[in-house]
Amino acid sequence: MEGLIMNYPLTTNTILEYGNSVYHHKKIITYLPNGTRHEYSFGDMYKRCKQLANALTQKFGISKGDMVGTFAWNHGAHVELYYGISGIGAVCHTINIRLSGNQIEYIINNSEDKVIFVDATLVPLLEKIAPRLETVEHYVLINAPEDFKTTLPNTIHYEELIAEQSESFDWPELNENDACAMCYTSGTTGLPKGALYSHRSTFLHAFALMAPNAANIGNTDIVLLIVPQFHVMAWGFPYLCLLAGATMVMPSSNLNPDAIIRMLQAEKITKANGVPTIWLGVYHAMKMNPPKEKLALQEYLVGGSALPKSLIEGFEKDFGIKGTHAWGMTETSPLGTVSRLQTKHGDLPESEKLVVRAKQGTAIPGVEIRIVNEDGTLAPNDGKTMGELQIKGAWVISSYFKTNNQESFTADGWFKTGDVCTIDTDGFMEIKDRTKDLIKSGGEWISSVALESALMAHPKIKEAAVIAIPDEKWVEKPLATLVLVNKEDKVSADELIEFLSRDFVKYQIPKDYYYLDEVPKTSVGKFDKKEIRRLFAEGKLI
Amino acid sequence: MEGLIMNYPLTTNTILEYGNSVYHHKKIITYLPNGTRHEYSFGDMYKRCKQLANALTQKFGISKGDMVGTFAWNHGAHVELYYGISGIGAVCHTINIRLSGNQIEYIINNSEDKVIFVDATLVPLLEKIAPRLETVEHYVLINAPEDFKTTLPNTIHYEELIAEQSESFDWPELNENDACAMCYTSGTTGLPKGALYSHRSTFLHAFALMAPNAANIGNTDIVLLIVPQFHVMAWGFPYLCLLAGATMVMPSSNLNPDAIIRMLQAEKITKANGVPTIWLGVYHAMKMNPPKEKLALQEYLVGGSALPKSLIEGFEKDFGIKGTHAWGMTETSPLGTVSRLQTKHGDLPESEKLVVRAKQGTAIPGVEIRIVNEDGTLAPNDGKTMGELQIKGAWVISSYFKTNNQESFTADGWFKTGDVCTIDTDGFMEIKDRTKDLIKSGGEWISSVALESALMAHPKIKEAAVIAIPDEKWVEKPLATLVLVNKEDKVSADELIEFLSRDFVKYQIPKDYYYLDEVPKTSVGKFDKKEIRRLFAEGKLI
């Protein structure tokens, strides 16, 4: 017997219509690549989504299931693309601008994008590969000067495209399981793989994020969306903010620490998201040049890789700003876990509270997590046993786009993350490593993440990346690459070994330290250990 | 093209499993009818749900789609019934203990309950009608002494029933659209009608409630569930608290103001829900006997009928406790709207903020509202035009149980609430009246709710209920019934007319005032205007 409840599909159109009906007066503020500030309302944005929908269907002949690419920074127009493309039943494929030309070429051909919307400043990246793009019929130029010159074929300016369209458009009836958006993984191993989200997964993920235990965002928040829209849909924040009625501030390419600090101040930002690299930079810039007035920023949500405990502590002690750890992947929409203190932690000393907060946290409702031993058996949630993290839930992919390869999924329907972690008795998960980054020395596992986090707590060290290198006696041993806060202010290996010996036993501590100007990063800002291993193998670490 | 996302049905089992996996250490605290305090954990409750599932399926032969009734106060065992009954695919039918014997008999026969779980203290109510209940095979006694005597046939004690069962049970795979729970409307007009909720609607409604813009509940909250579990599933709070990891405090029959105040103090309650009658009582008791220490209570969510502006103000000024208005119906699971101040209200004077907060608020994401003129055309959202409120959404019923009568639904799929209200340009809805309670005097509508709210702002008046009475000249005119704070301290009609003339024009102001010891209430605590009209018609108002 079924419940007698209305059929109400959970779609991005529902989100857009809700945002317009209840929060039409709320603002989207963009700092454009040229530095100018643009502001308009959800209501204005709503009308432009409808104009875009008319343009897509009538001018370009885009229909349900077609792929439409975006190659753009975070800004109002990109939000319109999220809603306008998905709204007509097409798929909004956000292309990661930081991938290599080869990878970008591959994913555009693989996804079969028919139209690509591209920021003027990013056109040069596409021009190089455009001749080899097999399916793209039109390029739409965003924020381009009128006399903009490009070798891209069949171009039209975004403003011109929508200006001629009507502001009225009836959204088609969509099934909530229809595809809505696609992101490719960053492809650090092998080719990028497409994660194809549904309307339902997008809606539920954004719904889950509002909760106080998750991103905790409501209608009095002003949110800075630092996570790029080309990176796992900006963690769902462009949807979340319409549901929550929160003001959105979009930085486009203004992502250096000083620019971010200026936006935090000028817009009275209350919440923000971003990867650790961003927050590392902001923290050091703020230490160098402390803001005269306390920022309105209450909390930043950080994920993508582990945020060192020392940074969580520093931000809070020095500036009264709370860092909240989250964990997720492209394959999980992305949010899987968030680390928030619970009532029972209230009596812990601050140092132990910090240990809890430095974990990746508990699953949020809508997903489940477990850890599994190498032989496939369930590992215990004892906070000690490491196992591969597996996840299932309402916004986790069931397979990759255009492949029948199910090797990332278990027979009983869980996604194998490739992350190695522990889960404690209270359900708090802590990432220890990527499977491929674990160091196995003398038969024991060493966590590169734990070493990096400890090294980054040293006052002179800004970034640390640890890899495994071959060792005759122990099979593997750790090697650390370091970036100094002040380049001239080196630290001796002996001092570092002494420093680490507080938390690690002898065999776990690296003997080899190398200094870099910058740790190589992947397209999404994570430490690129493949590149560090290459530098080491080629004798280029000195 | 469908998204490539896991099939993850939104069921109450998902909620229960989540609560047990992440928040097994959280507590459910019950103040039993005899006044003793019982405490156990979500983890304990989880095991008992599985024992209950075994008992239902194996001992009683309950299977998917069967109806199982509960006739009980708010307590831990009733939470187990919510999850245990729905978890096996049966329907948890919560019977309103405050209905008349005839109505209770009707709804049990209409729903075809096979088993009824009944609190010992409520057994006498069922004994009277048991001989006429056609489908009930077993009665399970909750919180009954061992030597409990009853004329109910086929009884077993709840503890005995589950004690003999295994704690392991595999939940069946359910479709999220399967029926999960049922409540009947209170039947103030005609026979009670069943609202049959699905697993999906129950999950989504609870999910929506967590948000800061809705009930704003997280894992540091301690929630007092005053709204009865037999009244629209306690507004979804037994589900919400597991998703949010919030401690649940259940008052059972301890609902008088002093008992509630003692629980607020002893358990350090941070959030609570309840109808205005409850909060009126608590407020006046606190005024009489102010608590020595400030309560931990931050906010109470209030709905069911309009909370007078004066009470919102009094609670906040006198005790620093925020009252948040919500609106909903049995047919809407119930939550439809919540009234929270937005950023733009920040600069308003306090008196105008209060005007906003006294409205019923904006739709929460997942539902949509509109108002309609008598001729069926859409009324404007101008904050002035009154129209019938219509609602649609993911937790709104599409028809009543066992009836093809669709007169409460529009052709385009909206539910007609029977409430008359305005919606302003910002989407804030304000209930003016029930369609049937509106007073039409001299061709103009008068809102009985507005008059009641204004009268209750008078310091000597505790409750006010206004009805329409026939008038030769104006067709109808308002009549007010009043309950005084202090019975001896009467107010003259002239003083009241003067008092109301600040906010109302002459023709809107009642000339006739009657004093009652108590305003008659419906089974869910609303003013029973049908009863007041009867008293008037029979000349019993003096």
XYZ file of C-alpha atoms in Angstrom, chain B residues 232-483:
252
model
C 0.401 14.597 13.352
C 3.326 12.396 14.452
C 4.451 14.963 17.053
C 5.234 17.265 14.105
C 7.850 14.760 12.897
C 10.115 15.399 15.873
C 10.676 11.713 16.748
C 12.213 11.349 13.279
C 13.951 14.705 13.263
C 15.723 14.050 16.572
C 17.333 10.851 15.288
C 18.507 12.569 12.105
C 19.853 15.522 14.078
C 21.252 13.581 17.038
C 19.233 15.655 19.486
C 18.320 14.385 22.964
C 14.568 13.750 23.223
C 12.602 14.509 26.374
C 9.096 13.014 26.438
C 6.542 14.330 28.936
C 3.853 11.618 28.545
C 0.817 12.975 30.397
C 2.789 15.521 32.438
C 1.484 18.461 30.476
C 0.412 21.001 33.069
C 2.467 24.200 33.115
C 4.320 23.395 36.344
C 5.336 19.948 35.134
C 6.601 21.415 31.861
C 8.566 24.115 33.665
C 10.151 21.472 35.926
C 11.249 19.464 32.863
C 12.588 22.589 31.128
C 14.714 23.223 34.205
C 15.793 19.694 35.107
C 16.733 18.585 31.603
C 18.212 21.880 30.406
C 15.862 21.810 27.402
C 17.101 24.020 24.523
C 14.182 23.658 22.055
C 10.552 22.636 22.372
C 7.347 22.520 20.397
C 3.708 22.953 21.350
C 0.362 24.578 20.634
C -0.384 28.124 21.912
C -2.538 26.837 24.789
C 0.517 25.125 26.282
C 2.709 28.204 25.961
C -0.020 30.472 27.313
C -0.156 28.285 30.391
C 3.624 28.107 30.786
C 3.944 31.863 30.382
C 1.347 32.705 33.018
C 2.811 30.137 35.431
C 6.291 31.613 34.920
C 4.962 35.137 35.496
C 3.351 33.982 38.723
C 6.447 32.129 39.873
C 9.500 33.342 37.952
C 12.249 30.684 37.737
C 15.308 31.536 39.830
C 17.779 30.728 37.074
C 17.392 31.616 33.413
C 16.130 28.595 31.492
C 18.354 26.943 28.871
C 15.329 27.099 26.534
C 16.304 29.185 23.518
C 13.270 28.746 21.372
C 9.854 27.136 21.204
C 8.189 26.299 17.939
C 4.493 27.011 18.098
C 1.687 26.112 15.722
C -1.807 24.650 15.523
C -3.348 28.073 15.902
C -2.058 31.641 16.042
C 0.094 32.608 19.006
C -0.879 36.133 20.112
C 1.787 38.745 19.393
C 1.578 39.807 23.028
C 2.696 36.362 24.163
C 5.650 36.217 21.749
C 6.682 39.581 23.110
C 6.091 38.694 26.762
C 8.119 35.468 26.641
C 11.009 37.265 25.025
C 11.001 40.390 27.192
C 10.349 38.655 30.481
C 12.352 35.459 30.040
C 14.582 35.883 26.971
C 12.897 32.976 25.182
C 12.100 33.169 21.500
C 8.745 32.001 20.180
C 8.780 30.937 16.550
C 5.543 30.680 14.664
C 4.903 27.784 12.345
C 1.858 26.678 10.426
C 0.725 23.302 9.239
C -2.101 20.780 9.163
C -2.576 17.045 9.527
C -2.812 17.014 5.734
C 0.654 18.618 5.422
C 2.648 16.321 7.777
C 2.336 19.114 9.248
C 5.018 21.728 8.620
C 4.281 24.195 5.808
C 5.587 27.563 6.929
C 7.860 29.034 9.599
C 8.225 32.693 10.508
C 11.839 33.775 10.979
C 13.268 37.234 10.655
C 15.528 37.777 7.666
C 18.564 39.994 7.203
C 16.406 42.726 5.688
C 14.349 42.944 8.870
C 17.471 43.740 10.869
C 16.877 47.491 10.796
C 13.183 47.420 11.708
C 12.083 48.683 15.124
C 11.289 45.860 17.562
C 7.543 46.447 17.261
C 7.659 45.862 13.505
C 9.898 42.821 13.863
C 7.190 41.445 16.115
C 4.593 42.015 13.405
C 6.683 39.864 11.042
C 7.232 37.163 13.639
C 3.536 37.030 14.491
C 2.799 35.999 10.915
C 2.824 32.308 10.061
C 5.884 32.816 7.859
C 7.298 31.638 4.569
C 6.990 28.226 2.949
C 9.872 25.913 3.775
C 11.663 24.262 0.834
C 9.744 21.211 -0.317
C 6.338 22.915 -0.276
C 4.733 25.818 -2.145
C 1.849 28.048 -1.072
C -0.572 30.364 -2.869
C -3.847 32.153 -2.126
C -6.963 31.962 -4.225
C -10.050 34.162 -4.512
C -13.555 32.843 -4.032
C -13.911 32.487 -7.811
C -10.814 30.262 -7.989
C -8.508 32.889 -9.510
C -5.092 33.534 -7.974
C -5.052 36.337 -5.398
C -2.093 38.724 -5.316
C 0.710 38.406 -2.731
C 0.265 41.991 -1.540
C -0.107 41.404 2.198
C -3.665 42.769 2.067
C -5.793 40.582 -0.152
C -7.302 37.665 1.729
C -7.751 34.384 -0.042
C -7.967 30.696 0.697
C -4.554 29.189 1.307
C -3.577 26.342 -1.004
C -0.454 24.218 -0.664
C 1.407 21.545 -2.581
C 4.621 19.729 -1.864
C 6.577 16.622 -1.049
C 4.737 15.917 2.220
C 1.199 17.067 1.359
C -1.512 14.417 0.959
C -3.024 13.807 -2.469
C -6.287 12.405 -1.099
C -7.818 11.138 2.129
C -7.740 7.484 3.152
C -10.517 5.321 1.683
C -12.307 8.048 -0.193
C -12.452 9.165 -3.758
C -13.833 12.512 -2.723
C -11.410 15.041 -4.169
C -13.285 18.210 -3.139
C -10.336 19.345 -0.993
C -8.000 19.313 -3.999
C -7.827 21.554 -7.040
C -7.717 20.258 -10.585
C -4.089 21.403 -10.869
C -3.003 19.438 -7.822
C -3.108 21.773 -4.823
C -4.637 21.062 -1.422
C -7.321 23.529 -0.295
C -6.560 24.249 3.348
C -9.750 26.041 4.362
C -7.570 28.696 5.980
C -8.056 32.288 4.895
C -4.870 34.314 4.803
C -2.770 36.987 3.171
C 0.703 36.534 1.666
C 2.948 39.591 1.454
C 5.440 40.427 -1.310
C 8.166 38.662 0.650
C 6.185 35.435 0.840
C 5.163 35.801 4.506
C 1.783 34.216 5.026
C -0.599 35.338 7.755
C -3.637 33.300 8.742
C -6.689 35.497 9.086
C -9.221 32.805 9.791
C -10.654 29.468 8.968
C -13.003 29.875 6.013
C -15.897 28.860 8.243
C -14.894 31.206 11.116
C -14.671 34.419 9.067
C -17.229 37.011 10.033
C -18.945 38.798 7.168
C -20.416 41.998 8.528
C -22.044 44.606 6.307
C -20.363 43.069 3.301
C -16.857 43.261 4.817
C -14.761 40.403 6.191
C -13.693 40.540 9.811
C -10.860 38.274 10.974
C -11.726 36.523 14.241
C -8.039 35.592 14.679
C -6.962 39.229 14.555
C -9.565 40.196 17.176
C -8.547 37.300 19.432
C -4.876 38.180 19.157
C -5.604 41.816 20.022
C -7.845 40.911 22.976
C -5.207 38.531 24.367
C -2.757 41.435 24.417
C -4.901 43.005 27.177
C -3.091 42.395 30.481
C -6.186 41.074 32.249
C -7.207 38.642 29.495
C -5.757 35.157 29.219
C -7.788 33.686 26.348
C -10.206 35.114 23.821
C -12.326 33.341 21.218
C -14.440 35.288 18.742
C -17.374 33.922 16.731
C -19.918 35.371 14.316
C -23.480 35.778 15.486
C -26.465 36.774 13.345
C -27.334 40.444 13.173
C -30.422 41.957 11.621
C -28.677 44.944 10.175
C -25.191 43.649 9.322
C -26.108 39.996 8.644
C -23.287 38.926 11.010
C -21.429 40.580 13.850
C -18.600 39.461 16.130
C -19.084 38.146 19.656
C -16.161 37.616 22.016
C -15.800 35.044 24.773
C -13.069 35.755 27.306
C -11.112 33.974 30.010
